[in-house]
GROMACS .gro file of C-alpha atoms in nm:
model
  270
    1MET     CA    1  11.408  12.342  10.245
    2ALA     CA    2  11.317  12.028  10.051
    3ILE     CA    3  11.255  11.697  10.223
    4THR     CA    4  11.573  11.493  10.209
    5ASP     CA    5  11.584  11.153  10.044
    6SER     CA    6  11.694  10.997  10.373
    7GLN     CA    7  11.377  11.123  10.540
    8LYS     CA    8  11.165  10.983  10.259
    9VAL     CA    9  11.339  10.645  10.284
   10ASP     CA   10  11.295  10.643  10.662
   11LEU     CA   11  10.922  10.707  10.622
   12LEU     CA   12  10.886  10.419  10.376
   13TRP     CA   13  11.106  10.190  10.583
   14LYS     CA   14  10.889  10.241  10.889
   15LYS     CA   15  10.558  10.229  10.701
   16VAL     CA   16  10.621   9.931  10.474
   17GLY     CA   17  10.875   9.735  10.673
   18PHE     CA   18  10.726   9.778  11.023
   19SER     CA   19  10.369   9.908  10.972
   20LYS     CA   20  10.455  10.208  11.190
   21ALA     CA   21  10.398  10.581  11.150
   22LYS     CA   22  10.711  10.796  11.135
   23THR     CA   23  10.725  11.040  11.426
   24ASP     CA   24  11.093  11.127  11.437
   25THR     CA   25  11.419  11.095  11.248
   26ASN     CA   26  11.591  10.762  11.222
   27ALA     CA   27  11.871  10.890  11.443
   28SER     CA   28  11.628  10.978  11.722
   29LYS     CA   29  11.387  10.687  11.689
   30LYS     CA   30  11.458  10.362  11.508
   31ALA     CA   31  11.176  10.182  11.329
   32PRO     CA   32  11.120   9.913  11.596
   33ASN     CA   33  11.088  10.192  11.854
   34GLU     CA   34  10.811  10.377  11.673
   35GLY     CA   35  10.493  10.322  11.877
   36ASN     CA   36  10.207  10.412  11.642
   37VAL     CA   37  10.072  10.134  11.422
   38SER     CA   38  10.006  10.238  11.061
   39ASP     CA   39   9.886   9.939  10.858
   40LEU     CA   40   9.844   9.957  10.483
   41ILE     CA   41   9.480   9.988  10.376
   42VAL     CA   42   9.348   9.724  10.136
   43LYS     CA   43   9.026   9.813   9.954
   44THR     CA   44   8.780   9.527   9.895
   45SER     CA   45   8.790   9.607   9.522
   46MET     CA   46   9.157   9.509   9.525
   47ILE     CA   47   9.094   9.159   9.663
   48TRP     CA   48   9.115   8.886   9.399
   49ALA     CA   49   8.833   8.657   9.515
   50GLN     CA   50   8.932   8.381   9.271
   51SER     CA   51   9.309   8.401   9.310
   52ASP     CA   52   9.316   8.039   9.431
   53ASP     CA   53   9.206   7.939   9.080
   54ILE     CA   54   9.509   8.098   8.911
   55PRO     CA   55   9.724   7.808   8.785
   56GLY     CA   56  10.094   7.794   8.861
   57VAL     CA   57  10.177   7.809   8.488
   58ILE     CA   58  10.045   8.077   8.253
   59PRO     CA   59   9.762   7.915   8.054
   60SER     CA   60   9.754   7.877   7.677
   61SER     CA   61   9.405   8.027   7.642
   62ASN     CA   62   9.185   8.293   7.796
   63SER     CA   63   8.929   8.217   8.066
   64SER     CA   64   8.684   8.398   8.293
   65ILE     CA   65   8.971   8.443   8.541
   66ILE     CA   66   9.278   8.513   8.325
   67HIS     CA   67   9.333   8.708   8.004
   68VAL     CA   68   9.657   8.609   7.834
   69TYR     CA   69   9.863   8.853   7.626
   70LEU     CA   70  10.093   8.633   7.419
   71ASP     CA   71  10.143   8.613   7.043
   72SER     CA   72   9.995   8.263   7.055
   73VAL     CA   73   9.676   8.372   7.233
   74SER     CA   74   9.560   8.735   7.215
   75GLY     CA   75   9.883   8.894   7.097
   76ALA     CA   76  10.121   9.093   7.315
   77LYS     CA   77   9.970   9.412   7.459
   78GLU     CA   78  10.070   9.731   7.280
   79THR     CA   79  10.128  10.012   7.528
   80THR     CA   80  10.092  10.389   7.506
   81GLU     CA   81  10.369  10.630   7.592
   82ASP     CA   82  10.304  10.846   7.897
   83GLY     CA   83  10.316  11.198   7.757
   84THR     CA   84  10.353  11.349   8.103
   85ALA     CA   85  10.692  11.180   8.156
   86SER     CA   86  11.025  11.218   7.975
   87ASN     CA   87  11.034  11.090   7.617
   88ASN     CA   88  11.005  10.710   7.595
   89ARG     CA   89  11.061  10.676   7.970
   90THR     CA   90  10.719  10.543   8.079
   91TRP     CA   91  10.459  10.330   7.900
   92LYS     CA   92  10.101  10.251   8.002
   93THR     CA   93   9.913   9.929   7.926
   94GLY     CA   94   9.579  10.092   8.004
   95THR     CA   95   9.474   9.795   8.216
   96THR     CA   96   9.535   9.689   8.576
   97ASN     CA   97   9.574   9.370   8.783
   98TRP     CA   98   9.852   9.198   8.593
   99ILE     CA   99   9.946   8.864   8.748
  100PRO     CA  100  10.294   8.883   8.905
  101PRO     CA  101  10.553   8.601   8.902
  102SER     CA  102  10.472   8.528   9.267
  103PHE     CA  103  10.196   8.309   9.120
  104GLY     CA  104  10.448   8.124   8.903
  105ALA     CA  105  10.767   8.205   8.713
  106THR     CA  106  10.595   8.198   8.371
  107TYR     CA  107  10.391   8.506   8.468
  108GLN     CA  108  10.710   8.714   8.459
  109LEU     CA  109  10.636   9.001   8.222
  110LYS     CA  110  10.829   9.019   7.895
  111VAL     CA  111  10.889   9.347   7.715
  112TYR     CA  112  10.943   9.404   7.342
  113ALA     CA  113  11.017   9.703   7.121
  114ALA     CA  114  10.854   9.690   6.779
  115ALA     CA  115  10.660   9.891   6.524
  116THR     CA  116  10.306   9.986   6.617
  117GLY     CA  117  10.006   9.773   6.516
  118LEU     CA  118  10.175   9.432   6.515
  119ALA     CA  119   9.994   9.108   6.602
  120ASN     CA  120  10.321   8.919   6.650
  121ALA     CA  121  10.540   9.161   6.846
  122GLN     CA  122  10.708   8.878   7.036
  123SER     CA  123  10.842   8.710   6.726
  124SER     CA  124  10.912   9.021   6.519
  125GLY     CA  125  11.019   9.270   6.785
  126THR     CA  126  11.329   9.306   7.001
  127GLN     CA  127  11.305   9.176   7.358
  128LEU     CA  128  11.417   9.419   7.627
  129PHE     CA  129  11.530   9.249   7.946
  130GLU     CA  130  11.437   9.366   8.295
  131THR     CA  131  11.801   9.374   8.403
  132GLY     CA  132  11.895   9.573   8.095
  133SER     CA  133  12.156   9.521   7.823
  134GLY     CA  134  12.454   9.625   8.035
  135ASN     CA  135  12.404   9.994   7.954
  136GLU     CA  136  12.204  10.098   8.264
  137ASP     CA  137  11.877  10.059   8.071
  138GLN     CA  138  11.678   9.847   8.314
  139TRP     CA  139  11.299   9.860   8.341
  140TYR     CA  140  11.046   9.814   8.623
  141PHE     CA  141  10.685   9.703   8.579
  142ASP     CA  142  10.411   9.785   8.830
  143TYR     CA  143  10.183   9.479   8.804
  144GLN     CA  144   9.894   9.648   8.983
  145SER     CA  145   9.878   9.967   8.776
  146GLY     CA  146  10.002   9.813   8.452
  147ILE     CA  147  10.270  10.078   8.401
  148LEU     CA  148  10.619  10.011   8.266
  149HIS     CA  149  10.900  10.249   8.360
  150PHE     CA  150  11.256  10.247   8.231
  151ILE     CA  151  11.419  10.304   8.567
  152GLY     CA  152  11.783  10.290   8.456
  153ASP     CA  153  11.988  10.596   8.373
  154ASN     CA  154  11.963  10.526   7.999
  155LEU     CA  155  11.697  10.413   7.755
  156PRO     CA  156  11.735  10.105   7.534
  157THR     CA  157  11.852  10.200   7.185
  158ASP     CA  158  11.549  10.022   7.033
  159ILE     CA  159  11.312  10.285   7.174
  160GLY     CA  160  11.531  10.590   7.150
  161THR     CA  161  11.412  10.910   6.986
  162ALA     CA  162  11.577  10.794   6.663
  163THR     CA  163  11.323  10.512   6.627
  164SER     CA  164  10.947  10.493   6.583
  165ASN     CA  165  10.911  10.177   6.789
  166VAL     CA  166  10.662  10.138   7.070
  167ILE     CA  167  10.659   9.902   7.367
  168TYR     CA  168  10.466   9.574   7.387
  169VAL     CA  169  10.427   9.360   7.698
  170ALA     CA  170  10.356   8.988   7.716
  171GLY     CA  171  10.198   8.836   8.025
  172ALA     CA  172   9.858   8.778   8.181
  173LYS     CA  173   9.610   8.981   8.381
  174TYR     CA  174   9.350   8.881   8.637
  175VAL     CA  175   8.991   8.933   8.518
  176GLY     CA  176   8.809   8.723   8.780
  177SER     CA  177   8.583   8.838   9.061
  178THR     CA  178   8.702   9.095   9.310
  179GLY     CA  179   8.583   9.190   9.656
  180ILE     CA  180   8.479   8.991   9.961
  181GLY     CA  181   8.218   8.731   9.867
  182ALA     CA  182   8.072   8.442  10.062
  183ASP     CA  183   8.385   8.234  10.013
  184ALA     CA  184   8.619   8.508  10.129
  185SER     CA  185   8.422   8.609  10.438
  186GLY     CA  186   8.338   8.255  10.547
  187ALA     CA  187   7.969   8.340  10.563
  188SER     CA  188   7.702   8.144  10.378
  189ALA     CA  189   7.411   8.289  10.184
  190THR     CA  190   7.050   8.172  10.165
  191PHE     CA  191   6.865   8.122   9.837
  192ARG     CA  192   6.501   8.051   9.759
  193LYS     CA  193   6.437   7.885   9.423
  194SER     CA  194   6.123   7.753   9.254
  195ASN     CA  195   6.286   7.427   9.143
  196LEU     CA  196   6.620   7.251   9.101
  197THR     CA  197   6.660   7.378   8.746
  198ALA     CA  198   6.672   7.731   8.884
  199VAL     CA  199   6.933   7.621   9.138
  200PHE     CA  200   7.162   7.473   8.873
  201ALA     CA  201   7.128   7.789   8.660
  202ASP     CA  202   7.250   8.021   8.938
  203ALA     CA  203   7.630   8.055   8.921
  204THR     CA  204   7.637   8.275   9.234
  205ILE     CA  205   7.559   7.983   9.466
  206ASN     CA  206   7.873   7.885   9.657
  207GLU     CA  207   7.981   7.597   9.876
  208GLY     CA  208   7.809   7.615  10.214
  209ASP     CA  209   7.507   7.814  10.092
  210ILE     CA  210   7.158   7.710  10.198
  211ILE     CA  211   6.894   7.667   9.926
  212GLU     CA  212   6.519   7.632   9.979
  213VAL     CA  213   6.350   7.476   9.675
  214THR     CA  214   5.975   7.531   9.652
  215ASP     CA  215   5.918   7.222   9.438
  216ALA     CA  216   6.185   6.953   9.461
  217GLY     CA  217   6.015   6.742   9.194
  218ASP     CA  218   5.738   6.585   9.399
  219GLY     CA  219   5.539   6.900   9.459
  220GLU     CA  220   5.690   6.949   9.805
  221TYR     CA  221   5.965   7.181   9.922
  222ALA     CA  222   6.317   7.074  10.014
  223ILE     CA  223   6.618   7.241  10.176
  224TYR     CA  224   6.970   7.174  10.049
  225LEU     CA  225   7.327   7.257  10.145
  226ALA     CA  226   7.561   7.332   9.852
  227LYS     CA  227   7.867   7.104   9.859
  228GLN     CA  228   8.055   7.308   9.597
  229ASP     CA  229   8.045   7.637   9.409
  230ASN     CA  230   7.795   7.662   9.122
  231PRO     CA  231   7.623   7.324   9.181
  232ALA     CA  232   7.507   7.162   8.858
  233SER     CA  233   7.339   6.841   8.981
  234THR     CA  234   7.185   6.690   9.294
  235GLY     CA  235   7.521   6.522   9.354
  236HIS     CA  236   7.656   6.867   9.435
  237LEU     CA  237   7.392   6.919   9.705
  238THR     CA  238   7.322   6.769  10.046
  239LEU     CA  239   6.954   6.724  10.127
  240ILE     CA  240   6.889   6.870  10.472
  241SER     CA  241   6.511   6.852  10.497
  242THR     CA  242   6.194   6.790  10.297
  243ARG     CA  243   5.823   6.849  10.357
  244ASP     CA  244   5.787   6.483  10.448
  245SER     CA  245   6.076   6.476  10.694
  246SER     CA  246   5.986   6.803  10.861
  247GLY     CA  247   5.621   6.703  10.887
  248THR     CA  248   5.681   6.361  11.035
  249ASP     CA  249   5.730   6.474  11.392
  250ALA     CA  250   5.476   6.752  11.361
  251ALA     CA  251   5.211   6.508  11.242
  252THR     CA  252   5.272   6.255  11.521
  253LEU     CA  253   4.985   6.237  11.770
  254SER     CA  254   5.088   6.179  12.130
  255SER     CA  255   4.871   6.120  12.436
  256THR     CA  256   4.910   6.011  12.796
  257VAL     CA  257   4.689   5.722  12.911
  258ASN     CA  258   4.657   5.634  13.278
  259HIS     CA  259   4.521   5.297  13.378
  260SER     CA  260   4.562   5.051  13.665
  261ASP     CA  261   4.435   4.722  13.521
  262GLY     CA  262   4.299   4.561  13.206
  263ASN     CA  263   4.340   4.648  12.841
  264VAL     CA  264   4.325   4.994  12.684
  265THR     CA  265   4.185   5.018  12.332
  266LEU     CA  266   4.271   5.325  12.124
  267PRO     CA  267   4.048   5.435  11.837
  268SER     CA  268   4.176   5.430  11.480
  269LEU     CA  269   4.344   5.757  11.379
  270CYS     CA  270   4.304   5.698  11.005
   0.00000   0.00000   0.00000
């Protein structure tokens, strides 16, 4: 006997809504009464380390963090039909990590039907709305996988089998760093550089990192604390110690002199 849809929904309800493992039917054990924790697993490769740098409005140009797919920038992204699904039902962008509208309303994906090979699909194609045209032809976009699926009962007439149109999507994807770096973990790193020029050339240095410079410009070493990511000048560093400062106490001569009367003359130490 096949698994019923109600059982599938109950599993998802308990897993996603309550982070619990399903051990019985909903009738026998409600979600809050499930006792086994089952958290979703997040791989480090899925963590957007520079997500704080995503602006609230979709930018008008590409950067090292965001690639924009708009007619005015890189052109809308032409998709490829998924040949393993029903005709025209599912379309793949071939790229992941699209930025969802939770970062800002202008990141809401837009969908167009147009002839293949166009550089201006937004202006020359037909826009297909997420809520459909009133004919049960809605679509759903998975921002993580980059896959568009026409989830309604019907397909839009602009991509029916009677046309040769393909699907384009307009939006933006995240192309910045992923994983847990120094900033994400809260831990600082230690660097050893030959001079300050080498420090300013290293884009991997982050705020809070410790840098030992062999020659700080006067032939002596110095230790700095980075005040920001990718420091580009001494104003972005805090000097912690130098050869002179660390040697001051070490080079101080101390002695105990006991006397009961008269003057004590110490010899010159120079």
